[in-house]
Coordinates of C-alpha atoms and ligand atoms in Angstrom, one line a residue:
X5 CA -64.3 -0.5 -38.3
X6 CA -62.5 2.8 -38.9
X7 CA -62.0 6.0 -36.9
X8 CA -64.9 8.3 -37.2
X9 CA -64.1 10.8 -40.0
X10 CA -66.1 13.6 -38.5
X11 CA -64.0 13.4 -35.3
X12 CA -60.8 13.9 -37.3
X13 CA -62.3 16.9 -39.1
X14 CA -63.4 18.5 -35.8
X15 CA -60.0 17.9 -34.2
X16 CA -58.2 19.5 -37.1
X17 CA -60.1 22.7 -36.5
X18 CA -58.3 23.5 -33.2
X19 CA -55.2 21.3 -33.2
X20 CA -52.0 22.1 -35.1
X21 CA -50.6 19.7 -37.6
X22 CA -47.7 18.6 -35.3
X23 CA -50.3 17.3 -32.9
X24 CA -51.1 14.4 -35.3
X25 CA -49.1 11.3 -36.1
X26 CA -50.2 9.1 -39.0
X27 CA -49.1 6.1 -41.1
X28 CA -45.6 4.7 -40.2
X29 CA -45.3 7.2 -37.3
X30 CA -48.1 5.1 -35.8
X31 CA -47.3 1.6 -37.0
X32 CA -43.6 1.8 -36.1
X33 CA -44.5 2.1 -32.4
X34 CA -44.9 -1.0 -30.3
X35 CA -47.9 -1.4 -28.1
X36 CA -45.8 -1.7 -25.0
X37 CA -44.7 -4.3 -22.4
X38 CA -41.7 -6.5 -22.2
X39 CA -43.3 -9.5 -23.8
X40 CA -44.8 -8.2 -27.0
X41 CA -43.5 -6.9 -30.3
X42 CA -47.0 -6.0 -31.3
X43 CA -47.3 -2.9 -33.6
X44 CA -49.8 -0.3 -32.7
X45 CA -53.1 -0.7 -34.6
X46 CA -54.6 2.7 -35.1
X47 CA -55.1 5.4 -37.8
X48 CA -53.8 8.3 -35.8
X49 CA -52.2 9.4 -32.6
X50 CA -53.3 12.8 -31.3
X51 CA -50.8 14.6 -29.1
X52 CA -52.2 17.6 -27.2
X53 CA -50.0 20.0 -25.3
X54 CA -52.3 21.3 -22.7
X55 CA -55.1 20.3 -20.4
X56 CA -57.5 22.6 -22.4
X57 CA -56.6 20.7 -25.6
X58 CA -57.2 17.3 -23.9
X59 CA -60.6 18.7 -22.7
X60 CA -61.6 19.8 -26.2
X61 CA -60.5 16.4 -27.8
X62 CA -62.5 14.5 -25.2
X63 CA -65.5 16.7 -25.7
X64 CA -65.4 16.0 -29.5
X65 CA -64.9 12.3 -29.0
X66 CA -67.6 12.0 -26.3
X67 CA -70.2 13.7 -28.6
X68 CA -69.3 11.3 -31.4
X69 CA -69.0 8.2 -29.2
X70 CA -65.4 7.8 -30.4
X71 CA -63.4 5.4 -28.2
X72 CA -60.1 6.8 -27.0
X73 CA -57.0 4.9 -25.8
X74 CA -54.6 6.8 -23.6
X75 CA -50.8 6.4 -24.2
X76 CA -48.1 7.4 -21.7
X77 CA -44.6 6.0 -22.1
X78 CA -45.8 2.6 -23.3
X79 CA -44.0 0.5 -20.7
X80 CA -47.1 -0.9 -19.0
X81 CA -47.1 -4.7 -18.7
X82 CA -50.8 -5.6 -18.9
X83 CA -51.7 -4.6 -22.5
X84 CA -53.4 -1.5 -21.3
X85 CA -52.3 0.5 -24.4
X86 CA -53.4 -2.1 -27.0
X87 CA -55.4 -0.4 -29.7
X88 CA -57.7 -1.4 -32.5
X89 CA -58.1 0.5 -35.8
X90 CA -61.4 2.2 -34.8
X91 CA -59.9 3.7 -31.7
X92 CA -58.2 7.1 -31.4
X93 CA -54.9 7.2 -29.5
X94 CA -54.4 10.2 -27.2
X95 CA -50.7 10.4 -26.2
X96 CA -49.4 12.7 -23.5
X97 CA -45.9 12.8 -24.9
X98 CA -46.0 16.5 -25.8
X99 CA -47.2 17.4 -22.3
X100 CA -43.7 17.2 -20.8
X101 CA -43.2 20.4 -18.9
X102 CA -41.9 20.5 -15.3
X103 CA -43.7 23.7 -14.2
X104 CA -42.4 24.3 -10.7
X105 CA -40.3 22.9 -8.0
X106 CA -40.8 24.2 -4.4
X107 CA -37.9 23.3 -2.1
X108 CA -39.8 24.6 1.0
X109 CA -43.1 22.9 0.4
X110 CA -41.1 20.0 -1.1
X111 CA -43.4 19.7 -4.1
X112 CA -42.9 19.4 -7.9
X113 CA -45.6 20.4 -10.3
X114 CA -45.6 19.0 -13.8
X115 CA -47.6 17.8 -16.8
X116 CA -48.3 14.1 -17.0
X117 CA -46.1 13.3 -20.0
X118 CA -42.9 14.0 -18.1
X119 CA -40.7 10.9 -17.7
X120 CA -40.1 9.5 -14.3
X121 CA -36.3 9.9 -14.8
X122 CA -36.7 13.6 -15.6
X123 CA -38.6 14.1 -12.4
X124 CA -36.0 12.3 -10.4
X125 CA -33.2 14.3 -11.9
X126 CA -35.0 17.6 -11.4
X127 CA -35.6 16.7 -7.7
X128 CA -32.0 15.7 -7.3
X129 CA -30.8 19.1 -8.7
X130 CA -32.5 20.7 -5.7
X131 CA -31.1 18.1 -3.2
X132 CA -34.3 16.3 -2.9
X133 CA -35.6 13.0 -4.2
X134 CA -38.8 11.8 -5.8
X135 CA -38.7 8.3 -4.3
X136 CA -40.7 6.4 -6.9
X137 CA -38.2 4.3 -8.8
X138 CA -38.5 1.5 -11.4
X139 CA -36.5 -0.1 -14.2
X140 CA -38.6 1.7 -16.9
X141 CA -37.7 5.1 -15.4
X142 CA -36.2 6.5 -18.6
X143 CA -39.4 5.8 -20.7
X144 CA -42.4 5.7 -18.4
X145 CA -44.4 8.9 -17.8
X146 CA -45.6 10.2 -14.5
X147 CA -49.2 10.0 -15.9
X148 CA -48.7 6.3 -16.5
X149 CA -47.2 5.8 -13.1
X150 CA -50.2 7.5 -11.5
X151 CA -52.7 5.7 -13.6
X152 CA -51.2 2.3 -12.7
X153 CA -50.3 3.3 -9.2
X154 CA -46.8 2.0 -9.9
X155 CA -44.8 0.4 -7.1
X156 CA -41.2 -0.3 -7.8
X157 CA -38.0 -0.5 -5.7
X158 CA -38.6 1.8 -2.7
X159 CA -42.2 1.0 -1.7
X160 CA -41.0 -0.5 1.6
X161 CA -39.8 2.9 2.7
X162 CA -41.9 5.5 0.8
X163 CA -45.0 3.7 -0.4
X164 CA -46.5 3.3 -3.8
X165 CA -47.1 6.2 -6.3
X166 CA -50.3 7.0 -4.5
X167 CA -48.3 8.0 -1.4
X168 CA -46.3 10.6 -3.4
X169 CA -49.1 12.3 -5.2
X170 CA -50.6 15.4 -3.6
X171 CA -52.6 16.8 -6.4
X172 CA -54.0 15.9 -9.8
X173 CA -55.6 17.6 -12.7
X174 CA -57.7 15.2 -14.8
X175 CA -60.1 15.5 -17.7
X176 CA -63.2 13.3 -17.6
X177 CA -64.8 11.7 -20.7
X178 CA -67.1 14.6 -21.5
X179 CA -64.2 17.1 -21.4
X180 CA -64.8 18.4 -17.8
X181 CA -61.5 19.6 -16.2
X182 CA -61.4 18.4 -12.6
X183 CA -58.5 20.3 -11.0
X184 CA -57.5 19.0 -7.6
X185 CA -53.9 20.5 -7.7
X186 CA -53.6 20.3 -3.9
X187 CA -50.1 21.0 -2.5
X188 CA -50.6 20.1 1.1
X189 CA -49.9 16.8 2.8
X190 CA -53.1 17.2 4.9
X191 CA -56.4 18.0 3.2
X192 CA -59.5 16.3 4.5
X193 CA -62.0 18.8 2.9
X194 CA -64.5 16.3 1.7
X195 CA -63.8 13.5 -0.8
X196 CA -60.3 13.2 -2.0
X197 CA -61.3 13.0 -5.7
X198 CA -57.7 12.6 -7.0
X199 CA -57.7 9.1 -5.6
X200 CA -60.2 8.1 -8.3
X201 CA -57.5 8.7 -11.0
X202 CA -54.7 6.8 -9.2
X203 CA -54.6 3.1 -10.2
X204 CA -57.7 3.3 -12.3
X205 CA -55.7 2.8 -15.6
X206 CA -57.2 5.8 -17.5
X207 CA -60.8 4.4 -17.3
X208 CA -62.2 7.3 -15.3
X209 CA -60.3 10.3 -16.7
X210 CA -57.0 11.4 -18.3
X211 CA -54.4 12.7 -15.9
X212 CA -53.0 15.9 -17.4
X213 CA -51.0 17.6 -14.5
X214 CA -50.0 16.7 -11.0
X215 CA -48.4 17.9 -7.8
X216 CA -45.8 15.4 -6.5
X217 CA -44.4 15.1 -2.9
X218 CA -40.6 15.3 -2.7
X219 CA -38.4 14.2 0.2
X220 CA -35.1 15.5 1.4
X221 CA -32.2 13.6 -0.4
X222 CA -30.5 11.0 1.8
X223 CA -27.0 11.9 2.7
X224 CA -25.8 8.3 2.8
X225 CA -26.7 5.3 0.6
X226 CA -25.4 1.8 1.2
X227 CA -26.2 -1.1 -1.1
X228 CA -25.2 -4.7 -1.0
X229 CA -25.9 -7.9 -2.9
X230 CA -26.0 -10.9 -0.7
X231 CA -26.4 -14.7 -1.3
X232 CA -28.8 -16.8 0.8
X233 CA -29.0 -20.6 0.9
X234 CA -32.7 -21.1 1.9
X235 CA -36.0 -19.2 2.0
X236 CA -36.4 -19.2 5.8
X237 CA -33.0 -17.4 6.0
X238 CA -34.4 -14.6 3.7
X239 CA -37.0 -13.9 6.3
X240 CA -34.5 -14.0 9.1
X241 CA -32.2 -11.6 7.2
X242 CA -35.1 -9.3 6.4
X243 CA -36.1 -9.0 10.1
X244 CA -32.4 -8.6 11.1
X245 CA -31.5 -5.9 8.6
X246 CA -34.8 -4.0 8.8
X247 CA -34.7 -3.7 12.6
X248 CA -31.0 -3.1 12.6
X249 CA -31.3 -0.2 10.2
X250 CA -34.0 1.4 12.4
X251 CA -36.3 2.5 9.6
X252 CA -33.5 3.4 7.0
X253 CA -34.0 0.3 4.8
X254 CA -35.1 1.6 1.4
X255 CA -35.0 -1.6 -0.8
X256 CA -35.1 -5.4 -0.3
X257 CA -35.2 -7.1 -3.7
X258 CA -35.0 -10.8 -4.0
X259 CA -33.9 -12.8 -7.1
X260 CA -34.2 -16.5 -7.3
X261 CA -31.1 -18.2 -8.8
X262 CA -32.8 -18.6 -12.2
X263 CA -33.1 -14.8 -12.4
X264 CA -29.5 -14.3 -11.6
X265 CA -28.6 -16.8 -14.3
X266 CA -30.9 -15.0 -16.8
X267 CA -29.2 -11.6 -16.2
X268 CA -25.6 -13.0 -16.0
X269 CA -25.4 -15.8 -18.5
X270 CA -23.8 -13.7 -21.2
X271 CA -21.1 -12.5 -18.8
X272 CA -17.8 -13.9 -17.7
X273 CA -18.3 -15.6 -14.3
X274 CA -15.1 -13.9 -12.9
X275 CA -16.7 -10.4 -13.5
X276 CA -19.8 -11.2 -11.4
X277 CA -20.3 -9.7 -7.9
X278 CA -21.4 -13.1 -6.5
X279 CA -20.9 -16.6 -7.9
X280 CA -23.8 -18.3 -9.6
X281 CA -26.0 -21.0 -8.3
X282 CA -26.7 -19.6 -4.8
X283 CA -30.4 -20.3 -4.4
X284 CA -31.4 -16.7 -3.6
X285 CA -29.8 -13.3 -4.1
X286 CA -31.0 -10.2 -2.2
X287 CA -30.3 -6.6 -3.1
X288 CA -30.6 -4.6 0.0
X289 CA -30.2 -0.8 0.4
X290 CA -30.3 1.7 3.2
X291 CA -30.6 5.5 3.0
X292 CA -29.4 7.6 6.0
X293 CA -27.6 10.7 7.1
X294 CA -23.9 9.9 7.7
X295 CA -21.9 8.0 5.0
X296 CA -19.0 6.9 7.2
X297 CA -21.0 5.8 10.2
X298 CA -23.9 4.3 8.2
X299 CA -21.5 2.3 6.1
X300 CA -19.8 0.9 9.1
X301 CA -23.1 0.0 10.7
X302 CA -24.5 -1.5 7.4
X303 CA -21.3 -3.6 7.1
X304 CA -21.5 -4.8 10.7
X305 CA -25.1 -5.9 10.1
X306 CA -23.9 -7.9 7.1
X307 CA -21.0 -9.3 9.0
X308 CA -23.3 -10.5 11.8
X309 CA -25.6 -12.2 9.3
X310 CA -22.5 -13.9 7.8
X311 CA -21.3 -15.1 11.2
X312 CA -24.7 -16.4 12.0
X313 CA -24.9 -18.2 8.6
X314 CA -28.0 -16.3 7.7
X315 CA -26.3 -15.2 4.5
X316 CA -23.5 -17.1 2.7
X317 CA -21.8 -14.2 0.8
X318 CA -22.1 -10.5 0.4
X319 CA -20.7 -7.7 -1.7
X320 CA -21.0 -4.1 -0.6
X321 CA -21.0 -1.3 -3.2
X322 CA -18.0 1.0 -2.5
X323 CA -18.9 3.7 -5.0
X324 CA -21.9 5.1 -6.9
X325 CA -20.6 3.2 -10.0
X326 CA -20.6 0.0 -8.1
X327 CA -24.1 0.7 -6.6
X328 CA -25.5 1.3 -10.1
X329 CA -23.8 -1.9 -11.4
X330 CA -25.6 -3.9 -8.7
X331 CA -28.9 -2.4 -9.5
X332 CA -28.3 -3.0 -13.2
X333 CA -28.6 -6.7 -12.5
X334 CA -31.9 -6.3 -10.7
X335 CA -33.3 -4.0 -13.4
X336 CA -32.3 -6.1 -16.4
X337 CA -35.7 -7.8 -16.6
X338 CA -35.7 -7.3 -20.4
X339 CA -33.2 -10.2 -20.6
X340 CA -36.3 -12.5 -20.3
X341 CA -36.6 -12.0 -24.1
X342 CA -33.8 -14.6 -24.6
X343 CA -36.3 -17.3 -23.5
X344 CA -38.7 -16.5 -26.4
X345 CA -42.4 -15.7 -25.7
X346 CA -43.2 -15.5 -22.0
X347 CA -46.1 -14.7 -19.8
X348 CA -45.4 -12.4 -16.9
X349 CA -47.1 -12.3 -13.5
X350 CA -47.2 -9.7 -10.7
X351 CA -48.7 -11.3 -7.6
X352 CA -48.8 -10.4 -4.0
X353 CA -49.1 -12.7 -1.1
X354 CA -47.8 -13.0 2.5
X355 CA -44.1 -13.5 2.7
X356 CA -44.2 -16.6 4.7
X357 CA -46.3 -18.3 2.0
X358 CA -44.0 -17.5 -0.8
X359 CA -41.7 -20.5 -0.8
X360 CA -44.5 -23.1 -0.9
X361 CA -46.4 -21.0 -3.4
X362 CA -43.5 -20.9 -5.9
X363 CA -43.0 -24.7 -5.5
X364 CA -46.7 -25.3 -6.2
X365 CA -46.6 -23.2 -9.3
X366 CA -43.6 -25.2 -10.4
X367 CA -45.4 -28.5 -9.8
X368 CA -48.4 -27.3 -11.7
X369 CA -46.2 -26.3 -14.7
X370 CA -44.5 -29.8 -14.6
X371 CA -47.9 -31.4 -15.1
X372 CA -48.0 -29.8 -18.6
X373 CA -44.4 -29.4 -19.7
X374 CA -41.1 -31.1 -19.2
X375 CA -39.0 -28.1 -20.3
X376 CA -40.0 -24.6 -19.4
X377 CA -38.5 -21.4 -18.0
X378 CA -39.9 -20.3 -14.6
X379 CA -38.1 -17.1 -13.4
X380 CA -39.0 -15.6 -10.1
X381 CA -37.9 -12.3 -8.5
X382 CA -39.6 -9.4 -6.8
X383 CA -40.0 -6.7 -4.2
X384 CA -40.2 -9.4 -1.5
X385 CA -40.5 -7.1 1.5
X386 CA -43.7 -5.6 0.0
X387 CA -45.1 -9.2 -0.5
X388 CA -44.7 -8.8 -4.2
X389 CA -43.3 -11.4 -6.6
X390 CA -42.9 -11.4 -10.3
X391 CA -43.0 -14.7 -12.2
X392 CA -42.1 -15.2 -15.8
X393 CA -43.1 -18.4 -17.5
X394 CA -41.9 -19.4 -21.0
X395 CA -42.9 -22.7 -22.6
X396 CA -42.1 -22.0 -26.2
X397 CA -45.3 -20.5 -27.6
X398 CA -48.1 -18.2 -26.8
X399 CA -51.1 -20.1 -28.2
X400 CA -54.3 -19.3 -26.2
X401 CA -54.4 -22.8 -24.8
X402 CA -50.8 -22.5 -23.5
X403 CA -51.5 -19.1 -21.9
X404 CA -54.5 -20.6 -20.2
X405 CA -52.5 -23.5 -18.8
X406 CA -49.8 -21.2 -17.6
X407 CA -52.3 -18.8 -16.0
X408 CA -54.1 -21.6 -14.2
X409 CA -50.8 -23.0 -12.9
X410 CA -50.0 -19.6 -11.4
X411 CA -53.4 -18.5 -10.1
X412 CA -54.8 -21.7 -8.7
X413 CA -52.4 -21.8 -5.7
X414 CA -52.7 -18.0 -5.3
X415 CA -56.5 -18.2 -5.0
X416 CA -56.1 -20.8 -2.3
X417 CA -53.8 -18.4 -0.3
X418 CA -56.0 -15.3 -0.9
X419 CA -53.2 -13.4 -2.7
X420 CA -53.7 -10.7 -5.3
X421 CA -53.4 -11.2 -9.1
X422 CA -51.9 -7.7 -9.4
X423 CA -49.6 -6.2 -6.9
X424 CA -48.5 -3.2 -9.0
X425 CA -48.9 -3.5 -12.7
X426 CA -52.7 -3.2 -12.8
X427 CA -55.3 -5.3 -14.7
X428 CA -55.4 -3.9 -18.2
X429 CA -56.7 -6.4 -20.7
X430 CA -54.3 -9.2 -19.7
X431 CA -55.5 -9.9 -16.1
X432 CA -59.1 -9.0 -16.7
X433 CA -60.5 -12.6 -16.8
X434 CA -59.0 -13.2 -13.3
X435 CA -60.2 -10.0 -11.5
X436 CA -62.8 -12.0 -9.7
X437 CA -60.1 -14.0 -7.9
X438 CA -59.0 -10.8 -6.1
X439 CA -62.1 -8.7 -5.9
X440 CA -65.6 -9.6 -4.8
X441 CA -68.7 -9.3 -7.0
X442 CA -69.9 -6.3 -4.8
X443 CA -66.5 -4.6 -5.3
X444 CA -66.6 -5.1 -9.1
X445 CA -70.2 -3.8 -9.2
X446 CA -69.1 -0.6 -7.4
X447 CA -66.2 -0.2 -9.8
X448 CA -68.6 -0.5 -12.8
X449 CA -70.9 2.1 -11.2
X450 CA -68.0 4.5 -10.9
X451 CA -67.1 3.9 -14.5
X452 CA -70.8 4.6 -15.6
X453 CA -70.8 7.8 -13.6
X454 CA -67.5 9.2 -15.0
X455 CA -67.8 7.8 -18.5
X456 CA -71.4 7.0 -19.3
X457 CA -70.7 6.4 -23.0
X458 CA -67.7 4.2 -22.2
X459 CA -65.3 6.0 -24.5
X460 CA -62.2 6.1 -22.3
X461 CA -59.9 3.1 -22.4
X462 CA -62.9 0.8 -23.1
X463 CA -62.6 -2.8 -22.1
X464 CA -59.9 -2.4 -19.5
X465 CA -60.1 -3.9 -16.1
X466 CA -63.6 -5.4 -16.4
Ligands
LIG503 C1 -38.2 -2.7 -17.5 C2 -39.5 -2.5 -16.8 C3 -39.6 -2.4 -15.4 C4 -40.8 -2.2 -14.8 N1 -40.8 -2.1 -13.4 C5 -41.9 -1.8 -12.7 C6 -41.9 -1.8 -11.3 O1 -40.9 -2.1 -10.6 N2 -43.1 -1.5 -10.7 C7 -44.2 -1.2 -11.4 O2 -45.3 -0.9 -10.8 N3 -44.2 -1.2 -12.8 C8 -43.1 -1.5 -13.4 N4 -43.1 -1.6 -14.8 C9 -44.4 -1.3 -15.5 C10 -44.5 0.1 -16.1 O3 -43.3 0.8 -16.2 C11 -45.5 0.9 -15.2 O4 -46.8 0.3 -15.2 C12 -45.6 2.4 -15.5 O5 -46.3 3.1 -14.5 C13 -46.3 2.7 -16.9 O6 -46.1 4.0 -17.3 P1 -46.2 4.4 -18.8 O7 -46.1 5.9 -18.9 O8 -45.3 3.7 -19.6 O9 -47.7 4.0 -19.1 P2 -48.4 3.3 -20.4 O10 -47.8 2.0 -20.6 O11 -48.3 4.2 -21.6 O12 -49.9 3.2 -19.9 C14 -50.2 2.3 -18.8 C15 -51.7 2.5 -18.5 O13 -52.0 3.8 -18.0 C16 -52.8 4.5 -18.9 N5 -52.3 5.9 -18.9 C17 -51.1 6.3 -19.3 N6 -50.9 7.6 -19.1 C18 -52.1 8.1 -18.7 C19 -52.6 9.4 -18.3 N7 -51.9 10.5 -18.3 N8 -53.9 9.5 -17.8 C20 -54.7 8.4 -17.8 N9 -54.3 7.1 -18.1 C21 -53.0 7.0 -18.5 C22 -52.8 3.8 -20.2 O14 -54.0 4.0 -20.9 C23 -52.6 2.4 -19.7 O15 -53.8 1.8 -19.4 C24 -41.9 -1.9 -15.5 C25 -41.9 -1.9 -16.9 C26 -40.7 -2.2 -17.6 C27 -40.7 -2.2 -19.1

């Protein structure tokens, strides 16, 4: 099947030439994700530069029944941007204007193709922060973050993307512009329609603009990498540091020793912040208001944890350079490529179930394979673990065995198959493990209302 010819002709009437990418400009792009080198399969990419253009494009596509796949920064991890030749790609990459920053109302208004990093930098230039932060910050777009309700490194303090979005402008499948560009924290005037476009993976509409909530920049920041011998001590340390910091904890990231090995095995051991082979590494961070006092307090909390043998080693960043270097280990998830093809998971479950859960997954994998890579890390304080499993190939039978190994014990606990990455195409067969039939039926009813012809990101989620 090919793209509908009439659609292309109609789009060329009102879009300039620079709005279209064709041939190698399309096929040279990768469909996204850490675990795929898959080239994009499509005839054209259409790149509007305004909400009005998005509206006209969708109106043309809806009339023709032309399926549309929405592309942001292509860093999504659940194959949400995979495209077939008969589908039209609509990319938001030219909609990259930051329109306004308001230091009094603490808001930033922008188009949805702006990268997360550009938003962070703009906020910092006004002594504020946009708290959402994740490893793909340089490439991912705010529209993608909103559509996936991205989580990341500071959820424990500031919540998920949803908690930092005040307003949204979106275009629904027939070209209707739904502008809910609210700037207030409080607004209970009827249904909060913007929520329908957060975390719905572009299936109900295309996010074109947004109003984001900024926070005052922290004056102090303290970051440490600590080593921990056993899982119960991670929980003790979490309670100790979170209560000791009195609400200032901004990150608590845990890496199993195999993760630390993965991100450090090309480096000289002497250059590492902590020695290898400690069972768990925790990256902990606080944001406060007085660098000298906060650092002393942070250090004293680490010291107490050392004295009580809750942690076995710790290194505290003494400069911004050292802080970034510690985060670089945690962010270097792309190193998983060294293990060949892998399947990545993003589960959530109660913290006190995690140790046993990971052991059960390991035992399940051992039933099928002698040699395999099983790497675990995650935003543990949010109840969110990432697992990467590599067994040498990605044949469909292999993937199924890996997925069963990971999801079987999760279902038993009542955990979620997607904490922050979404469902996309990849997790779709397992949605029923985390959502009831009634919930899925209501999701389908919403989809039918917003997109009766099913042209927007068809096939995603269910
Ligand atoms: C190194 C790395 C680290 C990561 N760390 C994290 C992490 O800590 N936490 C986390 O949550 N995720 C993480 N991710 C996943 C990814 O970065 C997020 O899902 C991100 O929000 C995707 O944004 P994007 O612009 O790249 O979207 P894309 O990959 O382009 O698209 C993702 C989905 O959103 C839809 N979409 C994109 N833009 C729009 C729009 N404007 N309107 C409607 N639908 C749209 C697409 O159709 C697709 O279904 C990571 C990825 C990488 C590569």
